[in-house]
Amino acid sequence: IVRPFNEIPGLWKNGVVNLYNFWKLDGFKNLHRIMLQNFNTYGPIYREKIGYYESVNIIKPEDAAILFKAEGHYPKRLKVEAWTSYRDYRNRKYGVLLKNGEDWRSNRVILNKEVISLKMLENFVPLLDEVGQDFVARVHKKIHRSGQNKWTTDLSQELFKYALESVSSVLYGERLGLMLDYIDPEAQRFIDCITLMFKTTSPMLYIPPALLRNIGAKVWRDHVEAWDGIFNQADRCIQNIYRQLRQETGESKEYPGVLASLLLLDKLSIEDIKASVTELMAGGVDTTSITLLWTLYELARHPNLQEELRAEVAAARAESQGDMLDMLKRIPLVKGALKETLRLHPVAVSLQRYIAEDIIIQNYHIPAGTLVQLGLYAMGRDPKVFFRPEQYQPSRWLRTETQYFKSLGFGFGPRQCLGRRIAETEMQIFLIHMLENFRIEKQRNVEVQSTFELILLPDKPIILTLKPL
Ligand code: HEM
Ligand code: 2DC
């Protein structure tokens, strides 16, 4: 017999009291750990209300499968009101990230072809490979300059630049020059604005931005300043390409980049293109860079595994005779490492959908329209889901039984991460070049954990040492 919605365990009766307790637990930074704890307390399903944010939370891959089967034709995830409020406030269009319904679908279908289709990889790979090579050259230079034949540093700033350079080269078909010694201060400001934008979003998940705006709260003002910086820089890049296209006479590049392709295709309005390209540019920095930083950290902690990956890369290089597109098909363990990183250190603490139809999960009835969240961080660390979850083991992904609704770092289905293909390729190419050139080591035994700033970030600097092979 199916139990009713109101019997789902959890604290959902008084959102304000729950928000107060959440805040006392420093919940803004600990969301992922609080979710994990809730699953331990209540079991594989619980209902919750914090502030005005209400959801049903699940953890099992089988239940994730039920959730995604009920996502409907126009899948809708949690509305991040801080982001929509900013656009409403500044009169800017929503891009694919924030659109819903038919408007989302029609934009997404066109963007899919230009951004996430496998066919585009042959265009993206040479661009990303060049950035990867430049990164390696930059590290060699740093090592040389240190005079110690090694370079010990917190790589996060370097990785932000690598990520922005990579995504920009794909979007605009040209380089920003972030692998050089002196970089455009505006590009640096863009990077800082993204970090600030994420950081100021998380409190506004629970307290309506409209309210914070009315009382002139600092968090809202900082958030506006951050998005203003992001949009100004993206606008500059977009204008630049737009101008070039209009002046273009005859001879043109082989592949002009995502933005120019969309403009030439002429199927989306210029305002829609600008909105989505800005989101792609902003979404392409902290996500991949932090995932790469975690991966380097894990490789430094597991030297034998690092050698295994290096051997795989060397064999792939030999067999493909240096053809990067071909090489990417021969590195299953490197791909497994990236999945393993996202299992233990996911960018997104959860995936969510407002379900389009009634469903039954863990024998509870859940009505259509409910916000259902899959606890991605909690699932990745659940011993009932993953054998010895605390161990970093890329080889577990080589077995197919590991896969059923367990590899969800980029989300699922038609609403999954639009930048997925770019992200995966960029990260694979990065690891190939790093493994071919440097041994990655770490200093002392510092345990690094995650902290929630809308995306999950390392809670302290990760200091690594790179040594030439
Ligand atoms: C959406 C993860 C990199 C752009 C998402 C979602 C996740 C995610 C979990 C929500 C998917 C869902 O609801 O099913 C990641 C991870 C990344 C990454 C783990 C890297 C390691 C990127 C990059 C870009 C990007 C590089 C841009 C080039 C987007 C956009 C959406 C999205 C535009 C919204 C798509 C839509 O609503 O239709 N990402 N992402 N992401 N991501 Fe990513
Ligand atoms: C944050 O409870 C926790 O990929 C909330 O590239 C639920 C939630 C909703 C939407 C998620 C967000 C979480 C984490 C960051 C995500 C976002 C959707 C897209 C975004 C996962 C899990 C991200 C990082 C995009 C951001 C693009 C943007 C900067 C233009």
XYZ file of C-alpha atoms and ligand atoms in Angstrom:
542
model
C 0.000 0.000 0.000
C 1.326 3.411 -1.028
C 1.827 5.935 1.755
C 0.663 9.543 1.321
C 2.894 12.546 0.643
C 2.328 13.988 4.110
C 3.928 10.974 5.747
C 7.343 11.437 4.135
C 9.775 11.923 7.046
C 11.612 15.192 7.538
C 11.253 18.768 8.755
C 8.888 20.585 6.443
C 6.294 22.161 8.673
C 7.980 25.434 9.637
C 10.303 26.864 7.025
C 11.340 29.872 9.111
C 12.341 27.813 12.153
C 14.213 25.406 9.881
C 16.012 28.307 8.225
C 17.085 29.565 11.646
C 18.467 26.135 12.594
C 20.098 25.768 9.202
C 21.792 29.130 9.646
C 22.992 28.136 13.132
C 24.651 25.063 11.615
C 26.429 27.394 9.169
C 24.237 25.629 6.623
C 25.043 28.031 3.800
C 28.499 26.461 3.605
C 27.567 22.939 4.700
C 24.561 22.122 2.564
C 26.162 18.939 1.183
C 27.052 17.614 4.653
C 23.621 18.493 6.040
C 21.980 16.572 3.181
C 24.185 13.573 3.860
C 23.251 13.703 7.525
C 19.549 13.981 6.719
C 19.746 10.786 4.648
C 21.395 9.093 7.618
C 18.636 10.298 9.934
C 15.555 9.817 7.760
C 16.563 7.132 5.246
C 16.539 7.273 1.424
C 13.733 9.830 1.154
C 12.989 12.957 3.162
C 10.960 16.105 2.811
C 12.295 19.494 3.814
C 11.515 23.173 3.940
C 14.180 25.790 4.560
C 12.986 29.370 4.332
C 10.733 29.392 1.295
C 12.552 26.502 -0.402
C 10.662 23.207 -0.232
C 11.727 19.846 -1.665
C 11.645 16.069 -1.495
C 15.138 14.556 -1.411
C 16.185 11.178 -2.768
C 19.512 9.352 -3.003
C 19.144 6.019 -4.829
C 20.030 5.523 -8.508
C 16.780 3.548 -9.036
C 14.833 6.494 -7.663
C 16.784 8.896 -9.863
C 15.597 6.807 -12.818
C 11.962 7.265 -11.709
C 12.510 10.991 -11.227
C 13.948 11.534 -14.695
C 11.240 9.456 -16.332
C 8.746 11.933 -14.864
C 10.577 15.111 -15.928
C 8.229 15.673 -18.853
C 8.773 17.401 -22.180
C 10.044 20.630 -20.692
C 12.251 19.606 -17.775
C 12.485 22.304 -15.160
C 15.055 22.497 -12.368
C 15.037 24.623 -9.239
C 14.574 28.249 -10.182
C 17.574 30.186 -8.910
C 15.710 33.408 -8.180
C 18.824 35.471 -7.629
C 19.727 34.870 -11.278
C 16.296 35.582 -12.736
C 15.849 38.621 -10.462
C 19.072 40.148 -11.757
C 17.932 39.767 -15.352
C 14.501 41.186 -14.580
C 16.136 44.074 -12.709
C 18.491 44.930 -15.581
C 16.043 44.069 -18.323
C 18.157 41.340 -19.833
C 16.888 38.254 -21.604
C 17.106 34.809 -20.040
C 19.385 32.371 -21.820
C 18.928 28.629 -22.026
C 19.973 28.204 -18.377
C 16.990 30.194 -17.106
C 14.347 29.770 -19.778
C 11.553 27.264 -19.384
C 8.822 25.667 -21.480
C 8.684 25.975 -25.263
C 11.011 28.987 -25.292
C 13.674 26.866 -23.577
C 13.143 23.873 -25.866
C 13.331 25.782 -29.142
C 16.535 27.555 -28.083
C 18.072 24.419 -26.654
C 17.482 22.359 -29.822
C 19.444 24.865 -31.882
C 22.183 25.274 -29.287
C 22.551 21.488 -28.978
C 23.734 21.220 -32.587
C 26.374 23.909 -32.138
C 27.540 23.144 -28.608
C 26.987 19.571 -27.497
C 26.736 17.453 -30.659
C 29.531 14.951 -31.177
C 30.022 16.328 -34.674
C 31.347 19.585 -33.241
C 34.200 17.818 -31.467
C 36.357 17.860 -34.562
C 36.029 21.646 -34.538
C 36.604 22.026 -30.809
C 39.518 19.613 -30.344
C 42.199 21.571 -32.266
C 41.243 24.769 -30.450
C 41.308 23.104 -27.023
C 44.513 21.225 -27.808
C 46.278 24.492 -28.548
C 45.234 25.916 -25.190
C 46.398 22.732 -23.463
C 49.816 23.004 -25.118
C 50.109 26.630 -24.104
C 49.277 25.744 -20.521
C 52.061 23.176 -20.442
C 54.518 25.658 -21.954
C 53.516 28.155 -19.278
C 54.149 25.648 -16.488
C 57.561 24.755 -17.982
C 58.421 28.443 -17.943
C 57.340 28.791 -14.300
C 59.443 25.759 -13.387
C 62.440 27.192 -15.197
C 62.055 30.564 -13.508
C 61.816 29.009 -10.061
C 65.393 27.750 -10.466
C 64.450 24.639 -8.477
C 63.318 22.395 -11.305
C 59.826 22.327 -9.833
C 56.862 24.593 -9.231
C 54.892 24.530 -5.997
C 51.703 26.538 -6.013
C 47.949 26.822 -5.553
C 46.948 26.215 -9.158
C 43.386 27.514 -8.909
C 44.034 30.904 -10.515
C 45.988 29.259 -13.334
C 43.153 26.793 -13.865
C 40.535 29.545 -13.960
C 42.535 31.165 -16.745
C 42.935 27.853 -18.557
C 39.195 27.227 -18.352
C 38.233 30.715 -19.509
C 40.762 30.602 -22.344
C 39.410 27.202 -23.416
C 35.733 28.033 -23.382
C 36.372 31.413 -25.033
C 38.387 29.896 -27.833
C 35.504 27.551 -28.609
C 32.826 30.256 -28.277
C 34.649 32.993 -30.178
C 37.071 31.041 -32.336
C 39.892 33.208 -31.071
C 42.203 33.463 -28.133
C 41.977 35.864 -25.214
C 45.682 35.431 -24.436
C 45.311 34.301 -20.844
C 48.272 31.937 -21.028
C 50.607 34.930 -21.424
C 52.480 36.687 -18.630
C 50.494 39.902 -18.772
C 46.806 39.402 -19.168
C 43.927 41.754 -19.838
C 42.802 43.048 -16.422
C 39.208 42.894 -17.665
C 39.519 39.146 -18.133
C 40.835 38.811 -14.604
C 37.906 40.874 -13.395
C 35.508 38.569 -15.251
C 36.978 35.588 -13.390
C 36.634 37.356 -10.032
C 33.055 38.350 -10.821
C 32.032 34.741 -11.487
C 33.375 33.621 -8.121
C 31.562 36.503 -6.417
C 28.369 35.743 -8.347
C 28.326 32.120 -7.126
C 29.211 33.072 -3.574
C 26.444 35.651 -3.293
C 23.848 33.319 -4.826
C 23.730 30.722 -2.058
C 22.123 32.822 0.721
C 19.521 33.937 -1.785
C 18.390 30.341 -2.330
C 16.544 30.600 0.984
C 15.727 34.287 1.338
C 13.865 35.889 -1.585
C 16.141 38.266 -3.516
C 13.253 40.718 -3.913
C 13.196 41.108 -0.143
C 16.969 41.504 0.082
C 16.818 44.064 -2.674
C 14.132 46.082 -0.887
C 16.153 46.290 2.294
C 19.287 47.162 0.295
C 21.199 44.108 1.519
C 24.898 43.921 0.676
C 24.581 40.425 -0.709
C 22.127 41.642 -3.360
C 24.304 44.655 -4.243
C 27.379 42.436 -4.580
C 25.403 40.028 -6.700
C 24.334 42.786 -9.086
C 27.900 44.082 -9.287
C 29.126 40.577 -10.113
C 26.618 39.962 -12.905
C 27.229 43.479 -14.272
C 30.914 42.618 -14.557
C 30.119 39.305 -16.226
C 27.715 40.812 -18.755
C 29.996 43.749 -19.571
C 32.930 41.507 -20.413
C 30.797 39.014 -22.362
C 29.168 41.895 -24.274
C 32.612 43.144 -25.251
C 33.641 39.743 -26.599
C 30.359 39.297 -28.448
C 30.430 42.802 -29.985
C 33.951 42.163 -31.175
C 32.963 39.025 -33.106
C 29.791 40.660 -34.398
C 31.805 43.565 -35.804
C 34.337 41.231 -37.404
C 31.561 39.259 -39.092
C 30.043 42.374 -40.613
C 33.407 43.542 -41.972
C 34.404 40.088 -43.182
C 35.426 40.047 -46.827
C 35.864 36.680 -48.499
C 38.575 34.654 -46.836
C 37.435 33.198 -43.498
C 38.608 30.723 -40.915
C 37.738 27.034 -41.164
C 35.714 27.060 -37.966
C 34.676 30.466 -36.680
C 33.458 29.425 -33.203
C 30.050 28.846 -31.616
C 28.979 32.488 -31.538
C 29.741 33.219 -35.207
C 28.108 29.929 -36.239
C 24.936 30.874 -34.380
C 24.913 34.356 -35.894
C 25.423 32.994 -39.405
C 22.786 30.297 -38.874
C 20.287 33.064 -38.133
C 17.774 30.840 -36.319
C 17.877 32.568 -32.933
C 17.443 36.279 -32.287
C 20.619 38.187 -31.529
C 19.347 38.867 -28.014
C 18.761 35.144 -27.412
C 22.222 34.322 -28.749
C 23.847 36.937 -26.518
C 22.003 35.666 -23.457
C 23.019 32.038 -23.946
C 26.584 32.748 -25.025
C 27.055 34.851 -21.876
C 25.800 31.953 -19.772
C 28.106 29.541 -21.551
C 31.085 31.809 -20.987
C 30.222 32.259 -17.296
C 29.372 28.586 -16.808
C 32.653 27.482 -18.308
C 35.134 28.802 -15.751
C 34.788 27.588 -12.161
C 33.169 24.266 -13.090
C 35.926 22.673 -15.147
C 38.801 24.358 -13.313
C 37.720 23.089 -9.895
C 37.106 19.599 -11.260
C 40.621 19.597 -12.714
C 42.095 20.854 -9.460
C 40.395 18.015 -7.548
C 41.651 15.537 -10.132
C 45.259 16.720 -9.819
C 44.869 16.520 -6.040
C 43.663 12.905 -6.266
C 46.471 11.997 -8.675
C 48.999 13.531 -6.294
C 47.565 11.415 -3.487
C 47.684 8.245 -5.609
C 51.123 8.102 -7.306
C 50.675 4.553 -8.609
C 47.386 5.426 -10.220
C 49.083 8.488 -11.706
C 51.659 6.226 -13.370
C 48.919 3.955 -14.687
C 47.180 6.904 -16.285
C 50.463 8.145 -17.723
C 51.029 4.761 -19.309
C 47.545 4.784 -20.813
C 48.145 8.236 -22.270
C 51.549 7.233 -23.686
C 50.036 4.162 -25.369
C 47.153 6.226 -26.735
C 49.610 8.787 -28.121
C 51.591 6.063 -29.872
C 48.553 4.251 -31.293
C 46.886 7.407 -32.553
C 50.143 8.820 -33.884
C 49.353 12.085 -32.171
C 45.899 12.589 -33.700
C 44.107 14.124 -30.719
C 40.567 13.263 -31.779
C 41.592 9.626 -32.133
C 43.581 9.744 -28.941
C 40.529 10.784 -26.947
C 38.922 7.453 -27.845
C 41.784 5.516 -26.264
C 41.863 6.848 -22.715
C 39.079 5.068 -20.757
C 40.945 5.307 -17.449
C 41.456 9.057 -17.790
C 37.716 9.364 -18.436
C 37.084 7.137 -15.427
C 39.246 9.447 -13.325
C 37.095 12.430 -14.272
C 33.921 10.509 -13.381
C 35.501 9.487 -10.115
C 36.368 13.116 -9.353
C 32.785 14.178 -10.005
C 31.516 11.320 -7.823
C 33.508 12.451 -4.783
C 33.660 16.155 -5.580
C 30.606 17.016 -7.672
C 30.202 20.594 -8.850
C 26.449 20.379 -8.227
C 25.412 19.180 -4.783
C 22.082 18.005 -6.199
C 20.047 17.617 -9.378
C 16.451 18.777 -9.222
C 13.257 18.625 -11.234
C 9.725 19.851 -10.754
C 8.083 16.574 -11.743
C 5.523 16.685 -14.531
C 3.437 13.757 -13.287
C 2.661 11.919 -10.040
C 5.263 9.328 -9.057
C 5.823 6.750 -6.341
C 9.268 6.668 -4.725
C 10.200 4.498 -1.738
C 6.495 3.692 -1.576
C 5.479 7.315 -1.045
C 3.141 9.134 -3.363
C 4.607 12.381 -4.721
C 2.263 14.712 -6.602
C 3.046 16.379 -9.915
C 4.662 19.797 -9.522
C 6.761 18.826 -6.491
C 10.430 19.816 -6.495
C 12.356 16.544 -6.211
C 16.104 16.636 -5.591
C 18.630 13.883 -6.115
C 21.416 14.313 -3.565
C 24.374 13.895 -5.889
C 27.053 14.486 -3.271
C 25.358 12.091 -0.847
C 24.838 9.426 -3.526
C 28.515 9.520 -4.509
C 29.531 8.711 -0.939
C 26.857 6.128 -0.138
C 28.324 2.657 0.545
C 25.031 1.100 -0.571
C 25.570 2.642 -4.000
C 29.354 2.500 -4.426
C 31.648 -0.220 -3.095
C 34.181 1.424 -0.778
C 33.002 4.908 -1.708
C 35.855 6.635 0.143
C 38.380 5.177 -2.309
C 39.322 7.047 -5.469
C 39.156 4.257 -8.036
C 38.787 5.293 -11.684
C 38.751 1.644 -12.762
C 35.318 1.139 -11.194
C 33.893 3.036 -14.180
C 35.295 0.494 -16.625
C 32.629 -1.991 -15.491
C 29.185 -1.398 -16.969
C 27.243 -2.347 -13.828
C 28.605 0.821 -12.194
C 26.819 3.029 -14.666
C 22.993 2.813 -14.303
C 21.967 6.304 -13.101
C 25.194 6.621 -11.142
C 27.246 8.891 -13.397
C 25.173 12.042 -13.162
C 27.748 14.797 -12.615
C 26.472 16.685 -15.671
C 22.816 15.993 -14.994
C 20.582 13.915 -17.189
C 18.429 14.024 -20.306
C 17.522 16.959 -22.531
C 18.123 19.451 -19.705
C 21.585 18.122 -18.862
C 24.637 20.371 -18.924
C 24.858 22.124 -22.276
C 28.584 22.615 -21.812
C 29.196 18.935 -21.137
C 31.021 18.108 -24.354
C 33.228 21.182 -24.098
C 33.908 20.475 -20.424
C 34.762 16.815 -20.930
C 37.007 17.431 -23.909
C 38.754 20.365 -22.299
C 39.424 18.343 -19.146
C 40.595 15.224 -20.992
C 43.001 17.245 -23.129
C 44.305 19.029 -20.059
C 45.036 15.756 -18.269
C 46.704 14.261 -21.321
C 49.137 17.163 -21.558
C 49.796 17.323 -17.829
C 50.441 13.597 -17.540
C 52.785 13.691 -20.518
C 54.861 16.476 -19.022
C 54.808 16.563 -15.243
C 54.793 14.483 -12.136
C 52.194 15.833 -9.724
C 53.014 15.744 -6.040
C 51.595 17.226 -2.915
C 53.191 18.545 0.233
C 51.988 17.469 3.609
C 48.939 15.463 4.458
C 46.244 18.084 4.456
C 42.708 16.751 4.177
C 40.741 19.025 1.884
C 36.960 18.991 2.042
C 34.183 20.670 0.122
C 32.491 23.913 0.973
C 29.238 25.050 -0.636
C 29.297 28.359 -2.480
C 26.464 27.424 -4.790
C 28.903 25.093 -6.458
C 31.061 22.883 -4.259
C 34.610 24.196 -3.856
C 37.678 23.007 -1.906
C 37.495 24.457 1.603
C 41.189 25.351 1.635
C 43.902 26.014 -0.936
C 45.257 22.878 -2.610
C 49.022 23.244 -2.894
C 50.635 21.008 -5.503
C 54.146 20.545 -6.835
C 54.764 20.001 -10.531
C 58.053 18.415 -11.616
C 59.160 17.871 -15.203
C 59.360 14.193 -16.121
C 23.787 22.868 -16.514
C 27.364 20.434 -14.305
C 30.629 22.665 -17.085
C 27.106 25.334 -19.055
C 24.475 22.004 -15.694
C 23.878 21.096 -14.737
C 24.878 20.422 -14.124
C 26.120 20.895 -14.681
C 24.737 19.350 -13.063
C 22.385 20.892 -14.507
C 21.951 19.719 -15.383
C 20.585 19.171 -15.071
O 19.773 19.864 -14.442
O 20.313 18.022 -15.467
C 28.561 20.812 -14.894
C 29.854 20.249 -14.573
C 30.776 20.870 -15.358
C 30.045 21.837 -16.157
C 30.093 19.138 -13.549
C 32.267 20.679 -15.471
C 32.973 19.826 -14.806
C 29.957 23.543 -17.886
C 30.564 24.327 -18.922
C 29.584 25.100 -19.466
C 28.344 24.775 -18.767
C 32.031 24.251 -19.335
C 29.673 26.082 -20.606
C 30.489 25.935 -21.608
C 25.907 24.883 -18.543
C 24.610 25.397 -18.956
C 23.638 24.677 -18.237
C 24.380 23.746 -17.388
C 24.350 26.508 -19.966
C 22.121 24.850 -18.322
C 21.512 23.978 -19.443
C 20.000 24.076 -19.558
O 19.353 24.520 -18.625
O 19.444 23.710 -20.617
N 25.858 21.856 -15.630
N 28.719 21.776 -15.840
N 28.621 23.839 -17.821
N 25.731 23.901 -17.617
Fe 27.206 22.788 -16.781
C 22.912 24.556 -6.172
O 20.097 23.826 -3.871
C 22.184 24.041 -4.936
O 26.350 24.116 -13.878
C 20.706 24.320 -5.030
O 27.401 26.069 -15.308
C 20.135 23.665 -6.281
C 20.907 24.066 -7.523
C 20.243 24.477 -8.619
C 20.859 24.729 -9.927
C 22.330 24.290 -10.018
C 23.026 24.668 -8.695
C 22.395 23.938 -7.479
C 24.548 24.433 -8.802
C 25.166 25.093 -10.020
C 24.520 24.666 -11.330
C 23.013 24.997 -11.186
C 22.462 24.773 -12.573
C 23.625 25.214 -13.496
C 24.824 25.527 -12.591
C 24.752 23.182 -11.546
C 22.759 22.456 -7.475
C 26.192 25.378 -13.344
C 27.360 25.641 -12.432
C 26.254 26.345 -14.576
C 26.217 27.799 -14.171
C 26.065 28.725 -15.352
C 25.885 30.201 -14.947
C 27.012 30.747 -14.160
C 25.703 31.067 -16.162
